[in-house]
mmCIF file of C-alpha atoms in Angstrom:
data_model
loop_
_atom_site.group_PDB
_atom_site.id
_atom_site.type_symbol
_atom_site.label_atom_id
_atom_site.label_comp_id
_atom_site.label_asym_id
_atom_site.label_seq_id
_atom_site.Cartn_x
_atom_site.Cartn_y
_atom_site.Cartn_z
ATOM 1 C CA MET A 1 173.466 2.276 82.449
ATOM 2 C CA ARG A 2 172.063 0.304 79.831
ATOM 3 C CA ARG A 3 174.862 -0.249 77.132
ATOM 4 C CA ARG A 4 174.869 -0.821 73.564
ATOM 5 C CA VAL A 5 175.391 -3.775 71.734
ATOM 6 C CA VAL A 6 176.425 -4.249 68.335
ATOM 7 C CA ILE A 7 177.192 -7.033 66.272
ATOM 8 C CA THR A 8 180.792 -6.976 64.643
ATOM 9 C CA GLY A 9 181.024 -10.103 63.448
ATOM 10 C CA ILE A 10 178.940 -12.951 61.077
ATOM 11 C CA GLY A 11 179.383 -16.712 60.524
ATOM 12 C CA LEU A 12 177.030 -18.794 58.673
ATOM 13 C CA VAL A 13 176.741 -22.590 57.447
ATOM 14 C CA THR A 14 173.818 -23.045 55.597
ATOM 15 C CA PRO A 15 171.723 -24.932 52.916
ATOM 16 C CA LEU A 16 172.711 -21.758 50.439
ATOM 17 C CA GLY A 17 176.595 -22.207 50.972
ATOM 18 C CA VAL A 18 179.042 -22.266 53.624
ATOM 19 C CA GLY A 19 180.487 -19.247 54.826
ATOM 20 C CA THR A 20 178.613 -15.936 54.953
ATOM 21 C CA THR A 21 179.655 -14.381 51.509
ATOM 22 C CA ALA A 22 178.173 -18.073 49.769
ATOM 23 C CA SER A 23 174.921 -17.886 51.597
ATOM 24 C CA TRP A 24 174.070 -14.233 51.313
ATOM 25 C CA ALA A 25 174.795 -14.050 47.244
ATOM 26 C CA ALA A 26 172.487 -17.333 47.061
ATOM 27 C CA LEU A 27 169.920 -15.838 49.292
ATOM 28 C CA CYS A 28 169.788 -12.248 47.170
ATOM 29 C CA ARG A 29 169.508 -14.566 43.838
ATOM 30 C CA GLY A 30 166.625 -16.382 45.090
ATOM 31 C CA ARG A 31 168.165 -20.096 45.128
ATOM 32 C CA SER A 32 166.559 -22.730 46.683
ATOM 33 C CA GLY A 33 169.092 -25.057 48.976
ATOM 34 C CA VAL A 34 165.979 -27.648 48.959
ATOM 35 C CA GLY A 35 166.627 -31.297 47.407
ATOM 36 C CA PRO A 36 166.268 -34.650 47.964
ATOM 37 C CA ILE A 37 167.321 -36.367 51.252
ATOM 38 C CA THR A 38 170.894 -37.762 50.771
ATOM 39 C CA ARG A 39 172.004 -38.662 54.466
ATOM 40 C CA PHE A 40 169.494 -41.822 54.414
ATOM 41 C CA ASP A 41 167.478 -43.513 52.136
ATOM 42 C CA ALA A 42 164.088 -41.543 52.603
ATOM 43 C CA SER A 43 162.494 -44.043 49.317
ATOM 44 C CA GLY A 44 159.913 -45.320 51.977
ATOM 45 C CA PHE A 45 158.976 -42.064 53.123
ATOM 46 C CA ASP A 46 156.072 -39.468 52.136
ATOM 47 C CA THR A 47 158.845 -36.269 52.862
ATOM 48 C CA ARG A 48 161.979 -37.254 50.708
ATOM 49 C CA ILE A 49 163.083 -33.781 50.377
ATOM 50 C CA ALA A 50 165.377 -30.998 52.482
ATOM 51 C CA ALA A 51 167.707 -28.312 52.692
ATOM 52 C CA GLU A 52 170.773 -29.760 53.337
ATOM 53 C CA VAL A 53 174.364 -28.486 53.548
ATOM 54 C CA ARG A 54 176.815 -29.825 51.000
ATOM 55 C CA GLY A 55 180.322 -29.592 50.924
ATOM 56 C CA PHE A 56 180.990 -28.383 54.217
ATOM 57 C CA LYS A 57 184.211 -30.207 55.481
ATOM 58 C CA ALA A 58 184.569 -30.581 59.222
ATOM 59 C CA ALA A 59 188.595 -31.242 59.189
ATOM 60 C CA ASP A 60 188.635 -27.356 57.213
ATOM 61 C CA PHE A 61 187.575 -25.940 60.356
ATOM 62 C CA LEU A 62 188.271 -28.788 63.377
ATOM 63 C CA PRO A 63 191.006 -30.483 64.981
ATOM 64 C CA ARG A 64 191.486 -33.942 63.106
ATOM 65 C CA LYS A 65 190.108 -35.912 65.961
ATOM 66 C CA LEU A 66 187.348 -33.402 66.732
ATOM 67 C CA ALA A 67 186.793 -33.286 63.227
ATOM 68 C CA ALA A 68 185.936 -37.068 63.210
ATOM 69 C CA ARG A 69 184.048 -37.251 66.406
ATOM 70 C CA ALA A 70 182.062 -34.109 66.053
ATOM 71 C CA GLU A 71 178.275 -34.905 65.444
ATOM 72 C CA PRO A 72 177.135 -32.512 62.351
ATOM 73 C CA PHE A 73 175.581 -29.828 64.926
ATOM 74 C CA VAL A 74 178.595 -29.371 66.743
ATOM 75 C CA ALA A 75 180.739 -29.030 63.660
ATOM 76 C CA PHE A 76 178.480 -26.342 61.664
ATOM 77 C CA ALA A 77 178.409 -24.462 64.759
ATOM 78 C CA CYS A 78 182.130 -24.649 65.485
ATOM 79 C CA ALA A 79 182.496 -23.513 61.931
ATOM 80 C CA ALA A 80 180.337 -21.074 61.898
ATOM 81 C CA ALA A 81 181.820 -19.406 65.534
ATOM 82 C CA ARG A 82 185.116 -19.560 63.979
ATOM 83 C CA MET A 83 183.884 -17.883 60.694
ATOM 84 C CA ALA A 84 182.140 -15.205 63.019
ATOM 85 C CA LEU A 85 185.594 -14.394 65.121
ATOM 86 C CA ASP A 86 187.821 -13.744 62.114
ATOM 87 C CA ASP A 87 184.946 -11.846 60.558
ATOM 88 C CA ALA A 88 185.386 -9.521 63.903
ATOM 89 C CA GLY A 89 188.870 -9.568 64.222
ATOM 90 C CA LEU A 90 188.664 -10.104 67.610
ATOM 91 C CA SER A 91 190.869 -11.966 69.560
ATOM 92 C CA ILE A 92 190.454 -13.552 72.348
ATOM 93 C CA GLY A 93 192.850 -13.072 75.127
ATOM 94 C CA ASN A 94 193.611 -14.420 78.736
ATOM 95 C CA PRO A 95 192.902 -13.062 80.801
ATOM 96 C CA GLY A 96 189.540 -11.466 79.160
ATOM 97 C CA SER A 97 187.975 -14.668 78.043
ATOM 98 C CA GLU A 98 186.260 -15.170 81.137
ATOM 99 C CA ARG A 99 183.949 -11.453 80.042
ATOM 100 C CA ILE A 100 182.626 -13.719 76.446
ATOM 101 C CA ALA A 101 179.842 -15.610 76.589
ATOM 102 C CA VAL A 102 178.717 -18.318 73.979
ATOM 103 C CA VAL A 103 175.145 -18.790 73.812
ATOM 104 C CA ALA A 104 173.750 -20.781 71.567
ATOM 105 C CA GLY A 105 170.157 -22.005 70.652
ATOM 106 C CA CYS A 106 169.618 -26.157 69.776
ATOM 107 C CA ALA A 107 166.534 -27.874 69.508
ATOM 108 C CA MET A 108 167.510 -31.531 69.178
ATOM 109 C CA GLY A 109 170.979 -32.030 69.332
ATOM 110 C CA GLY A 110 172.768 -35.229 68.428
ATOM 111 C CA LEU A 111 169.268 -37.147 66.984
ATOM 112 C CA SER A 112 171.289 -38.985 64.157
ATOM 113 C CA LEU A 113 173.416 -40.262 66.730
ATOM 114 C CA LEU A 114 170.579 -41.348 68.815
ATOM 115 C CA GLU A 115 169.634 -43.603 66.361
ATOM 116 C CA THR A 116 172.435 -45.041 66.034
ATOM 117 C CA ASN A 117 173.110 -46.117 69.417
ATOM 118 C CA CYS A 118 169.177 -47.330 70.136
ATOM 119 C CA ARG A 119 170.014 -49.478 67.003
ATOM 120 C CA THR A 120 173.315 -50.731 68.517
ATOM 121 C CA VAL A 121 171.456 -51.100 72.112
ATOM 122 C CA SER A 122 168.725 -53.593 70.322
ATOM 123 C CA GLN A 123 171.279 -55.433 67.886
ATOM 124 C CA ARG A 124 174.126 -55.941 69.791
ATOM 125 C CA GLY A 125 173.959 -54.804 73.199
ATOM 126 C CA PRO A 126 174.772 -51.966 75.871
ATOM 127 C CA ARG A 127 178.357 -53.052 75.963
ATOM 128 C CA TRP A 128 178.860 -51.727 72.202
ATOM 129 C CA VAL A 129 177.739 -48.400 73.180
ATOM 130 C CA SER A 130 180.158 -45.324 72.203
ATOM 131 C CA PRO A 131 181.611 -43.915 75.365
ATOM 132 C CA PHE A 132 181.635 -40.561 73.405
ATOM 133 C CA PHE A 133 177.392 -40.941 72.729
ATOM 134 C CA VAL A 134 175.816 -38.969 75.921
ATOM 135 C CA PRO A 135 178.752 -36.211 75.641
ATOM 136 C CA MET A 136 178.505 -35.910 71.683
ATOM 137 C CA MET A 137 174.470 -36.150 71.858
ATOM 138 C CA ILE A 138 173.336 -33.475 74.169
ATOM 139 C CA SER A 139 172.142 -29.972 72.390
ATOM 140 C CA ASN A 140 174.651 -28.277 75.461
ATOM 141 C CA MET A 141 178.200 -29.847 73.703
ATOM 142 C CA ALA A 142 177.846 -27.413 70.903
ATOM 143 C CA ALA A 143 178.171 -24.008 73.200
ATOM 144 C CA GLY A 144 180.511 -26.530 75.248
ATOM 145 C CA ILE A 145 183.206 -27.449 72.517
ATOM 146 C CA VAL A 146 182.642 -23.997 70.820
ATOM 147 C CA ALA A 147 184.066 -22.667 74.335
ATOM 148 C CA MET A 148 186.854 -25.134 74.493
ATOM 149 C CA ASP A 149 187.873 -24.741 70.989
ATOM 150 C CA ILE A 150 188.292 -20.974 70.783
ATOM 151 C CA GLY A 151 189.103 -20.829 74.452
ATOM 152 C CA VAL A 152 186.408 -19.112 75.956
ATOM 153 C CA ARG A 153 185.432 -18.925 79.785
ATOM 154 C CA GLY A 154 182.612 -17.087 80.398
ATOM 155 C CA PRO A 155 179.224 -17.852 80.803
ATOM 156 C CA ASN A 156 178.513 -20.807 78.664
ATOM 157 C CA LEU A 157 174.507 -21.639 77.858
ATOM 158 C CA THR A 158 172.215 -23.101 75.213
ATOM 159 C CA PHE A 159 168.669 -22.356 75.264
ATOM 160 C CA SER A 160 166.344 -25.476 73.645
ATOM 161 C CA THR A 161 163.119 -23.583 73.221
ATOM 162 C CA ALA A 162 162.193 -25.691 69.579
ATOM 163 C CA CYS A 163 161.920 -23.072 66.470
ATOM 164 C CA ALA A 164 162.808 -19.659 68.522
ATOM 165 C CA ALA A 165 166.074 -21.247 70.097
ATOM 166 C CA GLY A 166 168.485 -19.146 67.906
ATOM 167 C CA THR A 167 166.890 -15.744 68.540
ATOM 168 C CA HIS A 168 166.373 -16.521 72.371
ATOM 169 C CA ALA A 169 170.724 -17.257 72.425
ATOM 170 C CA VAL A 170 171.215 -14.009 70.409
ATOM 171 C CA GLY A 171 168.615 -11.701 72.798
ATOM 172 C CA GLU A 172 169.227 -12.876 76.173
ATOM 173 C CA ALA A 173 173.388 -12.738 74.786
ATOM 174 C CA ALA A 174 172.765 -9.041 73.795
ATOM 175 C CA ARG A 175 170.780 -9.116 77.483
ATOM 176 C CA MET A 176 173.950 -9.929 79.421
ATOM 177 C CA ILE A 177 176.075 -7.517 77.694
ATOM 178 C CA ARG A 178 173.534 -4.236 78.066
ATOM 179 C CA ALA A 179 173.459 -5.635 81.936
ATOM 180 C CA GLY A 180 177.747 -5.643 81.925
ATOM 181 C CA GLN A 181 177.503 -9.364 82.756
ATOM 182 C CA VAL A 182 180.454 -9.934 79.811
ATOM 183 C CA ASP A 183 181.405 -7.703 77.024
ATOM 184 C CA ALA A 184 181.144 -9.744 73.869
ATOM 185 C CA ALA A 185 179.415 -12.742 73.018
ATOM 186 C CA ILE A 186 179.354 -15.809 70.169
ATOM 187 C CA ALA A 187 175.861 -16.344 69.995
ATOM 188 C CA GLY A 188 173.628 -17.918 67.323
ATOM 189 C CA GLY A 189 172.372 -21.529 66.632
ATOM 190 C CA THR A 190 172.868 -24.629 65.188
ATOM 191 C CA GLU A 191 171.116 -27.687 64.496
ATOM 192 C CA ALA A 192 170.873 -31.095 62.153
ATOM 193 C CA VAL A 193 168.155 -32.848 61.966
ATOM 194 C CA VAL A 194 167.807 -34.354 58.483
ATOM 195 C CA ALA A 195 167.474 -38.178 60.275
ATOM 196 C CA PRO A 196 164.577 -40.999 59.896
ATOM 197 C CA THR A 197 162.747 -40.055 62.738
ATOM 198 C CA CYS A 198 162.589 -36.478 62.746
ATOM 199 C CA ILE A 199 161.201 -36.713 59.046
ATOM 200 C CA ALA A 200 159.264 -39.492 60.046
ATOM 201 C CA GLY A 201 157.608 -37.365 63.210
ATOM 202 C CA PHE A 202 156.817 -34.138 61.822
ATOM 203 C CA ALA A 203 155.407 -35.884 58.504
ATOM 204 C CA ALA A 204 153.027 -37.634 61.303
ATOM 205 C CA MET A 205 152.007 -34.144 62.266
ATOM 206 C CA ARG A 206 151.696 -33.463 58.474
ATOM 207 C CA ALA A 207 153.751 -30.525 59.134
ATOM 208 C CA LEU A 208 155.925 -31.253 56.495
ATOM 209 C CA SER A 209 156.058 -30.477 52.453
ATOM 210 C CA THR A 210 155.824 -33.752 50.038
ATOM 211 C CA CYS A 211 156.272 -31.982 47.078
ATOM 212 C CA ASN A 212 158.968 -34.559 46.437
ATOM 213 C CA GLU A 213 159.092 -34.019 42.209
ATOM 214 C CA ALA A 214 159.831 -30.338 42.376
ATOM 215 C CA PRO A 215 162.149 -30.014 45.750
ATOM 216 C CA GLU A 216 163.100 -26.362 44.777
ATOM 217 C CA GLN A 217 159.456 -24.980 44.763
ATOM 218 C CA ALA A 218 158.104 -27.338 48.161
ATOM 219 C CA SER A 219 159.009 -24.216 50.740
ATOM 220 C CA ARG A 220 156.561 -21.423 49.886
ATOM 221 C CA PRO A 221 155.577 -19.581 52.563
ATOM 222 C CA PHE A 222 152.443 -17.260 52.237
ATOM 223 C CA ASP A 223 151.341 -18.796 49.205
ATOM 224 C CA ARG A 224 148.431 -20.275 48.621
ATOM 225 C CA LYS A 225 149.476 -23.886 47.578
ATOM 226 C CA ARG A 226 151.916 -24.192 50.376
ATOM 227 C CA ASP A 227 151.698 -27.839 52.336
ATOM 228 C CA GLY A 228 153.810 -27.512 54.750
ATOM 229 C CA PHE A 229 157.551 -26.719 55.882
ATOM 230 C CA VAL A 230 160.895 -28.639 54.831
ATOM 231 C CA VAL A 231 163.462 -29.478 57.294
ATOM 232 C CA GLY A 232 166.821 -27.804 56.873
ATOM 233 C CA GLU A 233 170.106 -28.161 58.412
ATOM 234 C CA GLY A 234 173.145 -25.821 59.376
ATOM 235 C CA ALA A 235 174.411 -23.021 61.728
ATOM 236 C CA GLY A 236 174.378 -18.524 62.047
ATOM 237 C CA PHE A 237 176.180 -17.150 65.747
ATOM 238 C CA LEU A 238 177.310 -13.791 65.711
ATOM 239 C CA ILE A 239 179.871 -11.649 67.393
ATOM 240 C CA LEU A 240 178.029 -9.023 70.235
ATOM 241 C CA GLU A 241 179.893 -6.881 71.374
ATOM 242 C CA ARG A 242 179.585 -3.487 73.683
ATOM 243 C CA LEU A 243 179.438 -0.346 71.602
ATOM 244 C CA ASP A 244 182.402 1.358 73.301
ATOM 245 C CA GLN A 245 184.820 -1.621 72.997
ATOM 246 C CA ALA A 246 183.475 -2.438 69.335
ATOM 247 C CA LEU A 247 184.555 1.472 68.681
ATOM 248 C CA ALA A 248 188.008 1.287 70.500
ATOM 249 C CA ARG A 249 189.117 -1.490 68.231
ATOM 250 C CA GLY A 250 188.104 -0.294 65.026
ATOM 251 C CA ALA A 251 185.927 -2.861 64.121
ATOM 252 C CA ARG A 252 182.994 -2.928 61.287
ATOM 253 C CA ILE A 253 179.791 -3.097 62.876
ATOM 254 C CA TYR A 254 176.958 -4.078 60.575
ATOM 255 C CA ALA A 255 174.033 -3.384 63.284
ATOM 256 C CA GLU A 256 173.066 -2.583 66.422
ATOM 257 C CA VAL A 257 170.737 -5.050 68.304
ATOM 258 C CA ALA A 258 168.304 -2.479 69.620
ATOM 259 C CA GLY A 259 165.156 -4.751 71.289
ATOM 260 C CA TYR A 260 164.399 -8.099 72.198
ATOM 261 C CA GLY A 261 160.871 -9.333 72.897
ATOM 262 C CA SER A 262 160.295 -12.994 74.202
ATOM 263 C CA SER A 263 156.287 -14.114 74.935
ATOM 264 C CA CYS A 264 154.417 -17.850 75.758
ATOM 265 C CA ASP A 265 151.084 -18.673 74.011
ATOM 266 C CA ALA A 266 150.344 -21.336 76.676
ATOM 267 C CA HIS A 267 147.708 -22.430 73.746
ATOM 268 C CA HIS A 268 148.777 -25.611 72.315
ATOM 269 C CA LEU A 269 151.431 -27.951 71.698
ATOM 270 C CA THR A 270 152.213 -27.138 67.945
ATOM 271 C CA GLN A 271 149.596 -24.369 66.888
ATOM 272 C CA PRO A 272 149.510 -20.791 68.215
ATOM 273 C CA PRO A 273 146.335 -19.471 69.095
ATOM 274 C CA PRO A 274 143.733 -18.358 66.579
ATOM 275 C CA ASP A 275 144.201 -14.631 67.763
ATOM 276 C CA ALA A 276 148.047 -14.744 67.130
ATOM 277 C CA ASP A 277 148.590 -13.135 70.962
ATOM 278 C CA GLY A 278 151.751 -14.255 71.818
ATOM 279 C CA ALA A 279 153.439 -13.349 68.665
ATOM 280 C CA ILE A 280 151.312 -9.942 68.925
ATOM 281 C CA ARG A 281 153.095 -9.530 72.333
ATOM 282 C CA CYS A 282 156.515 -10.656 71.436
ATOM 283 C CA MET A 283 156.720 -8.290 68.692
ATOM 284 C CA ARG A 284 155.591 -5.062 70.957
ATOM 285 C CA ALA A 285 157.408 -6.444 73.629
ATOM 286 C CA ALA A 286 160.699 -5.924 71.493
ATOM 287 C CA LEU A 287 159.563 -2.733 69.864
ATOM 288 C CA ALA A 288 159.058 -1.506 73.532
ATOM 289 C CA ASP A 289 162.592 -2.473 74.472
ATOM 290 C CA ALA A 290 163.757 -0.640 71.216
ATOM 291 C CA GLY A 291 161.987 2.326 72.342
ATOM 292 C CA LEU A 292 160.499 2.305 68.881
ATOM 293 C CA GLY A 293 157.033 2.216 67.635
ATOM 294 C CA PRO A 294 155.072 0.579 64.582
ATOM 295 C CA GLY A 295 155.958 3.447 62.099
ATOM 296 C CA ASP A 296 160.184 2.656 62.711
ATOM 297 C CA ILE A 297 160.125 -0.615 60.897
ATOM 298 C CA ASP A 298 161.940 -1.093 57.718
ATOM 299 C CA TYR A 299 161.646 -4.389 56.889
ATOM 300 C CA ILE A 300 160.408 -7.758 58.839
ATOM 301 C CA ASN A 301 162.155 -11.217 58.170
ATOM 302 C CA ALA A 302 159.381 -13.346 58.886
ATOM 303 C CA HIS A 303 159.292 -16.565 60.827
ATOM 304 C CA GLY A 304 157.442 -17.670 57.715
ATOM 305 C CA THR A 305 157.598 -21.151 57.364
ATOM 306 C CA GLY A 306 155.225 -22.201 54.672
ATOM 307 C CA THR A 307 152.326 -24.243 56.927
ATOM 308 C CA PRO A 308 149.233 -23.409 56.387
ATOM 309 C CA LEU A 309 148.156 -22.005 60.131
ATOM 310 C CA ASN A 310 151.611 -20.204 60.710
ATOM 311 C CA ASP A 311 151.717 -17.928 57.627
ATOM 312 C CA ALA A 312 147.839 -17.117 58.042
ATOM 313 C CA LEU A 313 148.409 -16.185 61.568
ATOM 314 C CA GLU A 314 151.708 -14.225 61.510
ATOM 315 C CA THR A 315 150.682 -12.392 58.812
ATOM 316 C CA LEU A 316 147.353 -11.298 61.205
ATOM 317 C CA ALA A 317 150.023 -10.427 63.859
ATOM 318 C CA ILE A 318 152.088 -7.875 61.898
ATOM 319 C CA LYS A 319 148.569 -6.365 60.838
ATOM 320 C CA SER A 320 147.647 -6.070 64.613
ATOM 321 C CA VAL A 321 151.145 -4.953 65.402
ATOM 322 C CA PHE A 322 151.421 -2.478 62.476
ATOM 323 C CA GLY A 323 147.698 -1.448 61.647
ATOM 324 C CA GLU A 324 147.536 -0.018 58.001
ATOM 325 C CA ARG A 325 151.580 0.302 57.998
ATOM 326 C CA ALA A 326 151.675 -3.419 57.659
ATOM 327 C CA HIS A 327 150.842 -3.521 53.850
ATOM 328 C CA ALA A 328 153.674 -0.686 53.677
ATOM 329 C CA ILE A 329 156.629 -2.823 55.009
ATOM 330 C CA PRO A 330 158.172 -5.169 53.145
ATOM 331 C CA VAL A 331 158.075 -8.770 54.914
ATOM 332 C CA SER A 332 160.237 -11.959 53.443
ATOM 333 C CA ALA A 333 160.715 -15.164 54.484
ATOM 334 C CA SER A 334 164.383 -16.820 53.946
ATOM 335 C CA LYS A 335 162.510 -20.315 55.201
ATOM 336 C CA SER A 336 161.467 -20.632 50.967
ATOM 337 C CA MET A 337 165.349 -20.876 50.382
ATOM 338 C CA THR A 338 166.640 -22.441 53.498
ATOM 339 C CA GLY A 339 163.872 -24.591 54.408
ATOM 340 C CA HIS A 340 163.301 -24.764 58.194
ATOM 341 C CA LEU A 341 166.598 -24.797 59.754
ATOM 342 C CA ILE A 342 164.929 -25.672 63.607
ATOM 343 C CA GLY A 343 167.037 -24.278 66.503
ATOM 344 C CA ALA A 344 169.396 -22.766 63.856
ATOM 345 C CA ALA A 345 167.187 -20.913 61.927
ATOM 346 C CA GLY A 346 167.057 -17.384 64.421
ATOM 347 C CA GLY A 347 170.413 -16.941 64.434
ATOM 348 C CA VAL A 348 170.716 -17.404 60.607
ATOM 349 C CA GLU A 349 168.269 -15.126 59.943
ATOM 350 C CA ALA A 350 169.450 -12.593 62.383
ATOM 351 C CA ALA A 351 172.346 -12.670 60.418
ATOM 352 C CA PHE A 352 170.549 -12.308 57.466
ATOM 353 C CA CYS A 353 168.736 -9.286 58.859
ATOM 354 C CA ALA A 354 171.870 -7.549 59.601
ATOM 355 C CA LEU A 355 173.496 -8.189 56.121
ATOM 356 C CA ALA A 356 170.392 -6.488 54.951
ATOM 357 C CA ILE A 357 170.441 -3.530 56.273
ATOM 358 C CA ARG A 358 174.333 -3.298 55.952
ATOM 359 C CA ASN A 359 174.042 -3.870 52.010
ATOM 360 C CA ALA A 360 170.643 -2.107 51.489
ATOM 361 C CA THR A 361 169.021 -5.354 50.090
ATOM 362 C CA ILE A 362 165.625 -6.885 50.834
ATOM 363 C CA PRO A 363 166.029 -10.865 50.163
ATOM 364 C CA PRO A 364 163.198 -12.069 48.231
ATOM 365 C CA THR A 365 160.338 -14.678 49.148
ATOM 366 C CA ILE A 366 160.825 -17.392 46.404
ATOM 367 C CA ASN A 367 157.877 -19.641 45.284
ATOM 368 C CA LEU A 368 154.866 -17.331 46.073
ATOM 369 C CA GLU A 369 153.110 -18.130 43.001
ATOM 370 C CA HIS A 370 149.619 -18.179 43.565
ATOM 371 C CA PRO A 371 148.142 -15.153 46.541
ATOM 372 C CA ASP A 372 146.399 -16.084 49.327
ATOM 373 C CA PRO A 373 143.611 -14.088 50.662
ATOM 374 C CA ALA A 374 144.662 -14.618 54.215
ATOM 375 C CA CYS A 375 148.035 -13.731 53.710
ATOM 376 C CA ASP A 376 147.876 -10.114 51.919
ATOM 377 C CA LEU A 377 151.538 -8.323 52.823
ATOM 378 C CA ASP A 378 154.262 -7.418 50.368
ATOM 379 C CA TYR A 379 156.167 -10.513 51.016
ATOM 380 C CA VAL A 380 158.881 -9.545 47.991
ATOM 381 C CA PRO A 381 158.282 -11.922 45.683
ATOM 382 C CA HIS A 382 160.972 -14.032 43.734
ATOM 383 C CA ALA A 383 163.384 -11.287 43.660
ATOM 384 C CA ALA A 384 165.398 -9.368 46.065
ATOM 385 C CA ARG A 385 164.919 -5.242 45.833
ATOM 386 C CA GLN A 386 166.898 -2.866 46.844
ATOM 387 C CA ALA A 387 166.138 -0.565 49.448
ATOM 388 C CA THR A 388 167.743 1.414 52.944
ATOM 389 C CA ILE A 389 166.780 0.010 55.915
ATOM 390 C CA THR A 390 167.697 1.661 59.269
ATOM 391 C CA THR A 391 165.529 -1.134 61.543
ATOM 392 C CA ALA A 392 164.689 -4.615 60.725
ATOM 393 C CA MET A 393 162.804 -7.242 62.570
ATOM 394 C CA SER A 394 163.189 -10.939 62.635
ATOM 395 C CA ASN A 395 160.661 -13.097 64.223
ATOM 396 C CA SER A 396 160.630 -16.581 65.561
ATOM 397 C CA PHE A 397 158.078 -19.073 66.945
ATOM 398 C CA GLY A 398 158.219 -22.416 68.200
ATOM 399 C CA PHE A 399 156.339 -25.729 69.291
ATOM 400 C CA GLY A 400 155.099 -25.446 72.806
ATOM 401 C CA GLY A 401 154.015 -21.719 72.597
ATOM 402 C CA THR A 402 157.514 -20.110 73.133
ATOM 403 C CA ASN A 403 157.925 -17.005 70.810
ATOM 404 C CA ALA A 404 161.077 -14.375 70.274
ATOM 405 C CA THR A 405 161.542 -10.992 68.160
ATOM 406 C CA LEU A 406 164.464 -9.137 67.325
ATOM 407 C CA VAL A 407 165.045 -5.614 66.202
ATOM 408 C CA LEU A 408 167.805 -4.281 64.712
ATOM 409 C CA GLN A 409 169.372 -1.146 63.611
ATOM 410 C CA ALA A 410 171.993 0.552 61.669
ATOM 411 C CA TRP A 411 174.472 1.669 64.023
ATOM 412 C CA ARG A 412 174.136 5.314 64.243
ATOM 413 C CA ASP A 413 176.374 7.267 66.604
#
């Protein structure tokens, strides 16, 4: 028997604000979280902007010693997970904690810590490297420390599938609950890579925007003058539960995880195929998993990075899946405001879809000033739109040709 899976809690740490309420309000206002880089001196870089989390204090969420030691990607994850748990009102009991999973997406882990310790080895020698270096750097440590911090003893998994990692984490967690392996999961993504090597590496690929003089306008998905994405950071975690358990404890339900699809392009290190085949198959798989058709989707949260190739091919994929109806479906790109949160993007954007369903509000795509003939869908430009959303889709496509799509529905008895 396939168990129904619902979202009962949301926790967000984003460049738009610390907390779900702050992040959602800024998103709906169309406020950009992009600004000059403050994490390091970027004056010699071609790209000097990023979407940083501001006003975050790890000590507000973590024990003192852990707060001092934890890398930002770990601290963001712990904060978002605790917020989601509090939002859901889910108590972690013993016994019972072994029936709750932690499933995280994280692409790069503690990149800044790696940079620091590489400098230490070269400048001072190996004896000066911290014993906490490896444990605090590896990408699965976010999920591990979330579990330790909260006291969850079920499966503990991390997906490192580039920009699709957070979506894979939510989708695979839902699968585990459906299959009866666990009763609930803390699932989402986290990332904190506003670091010199990350910015330099993406810039060397010509993947980043260089709109340094107007940071708030730099991330412009689907716009004809888009020139690349903006690196962001943060975390988004959801509480997923069996529907019957959520109902039994009187939980508030944001949405139901109705479908999940994944695919591989098997085409290129960084570029999708020119026919967008992988994205098309991924979206169709998610629809099939949900038992829905192209006529059932009311809103799409696009991967929408702001790179010339991605936006045109995602548009092509949406047209291929939805046919003539594609032009009637509102599509928006929250990365126009948050920047690209890499491994955290899917968790944050799944949360935005759930909030869009619950609040009957479609977030906008900002900075869409110059129509692109290759991108001719309804991208909800400039301002949020009030609309009843029964079913929403969220897309994530990553380097290595890895793709993931979620379908969320308003919960109905």
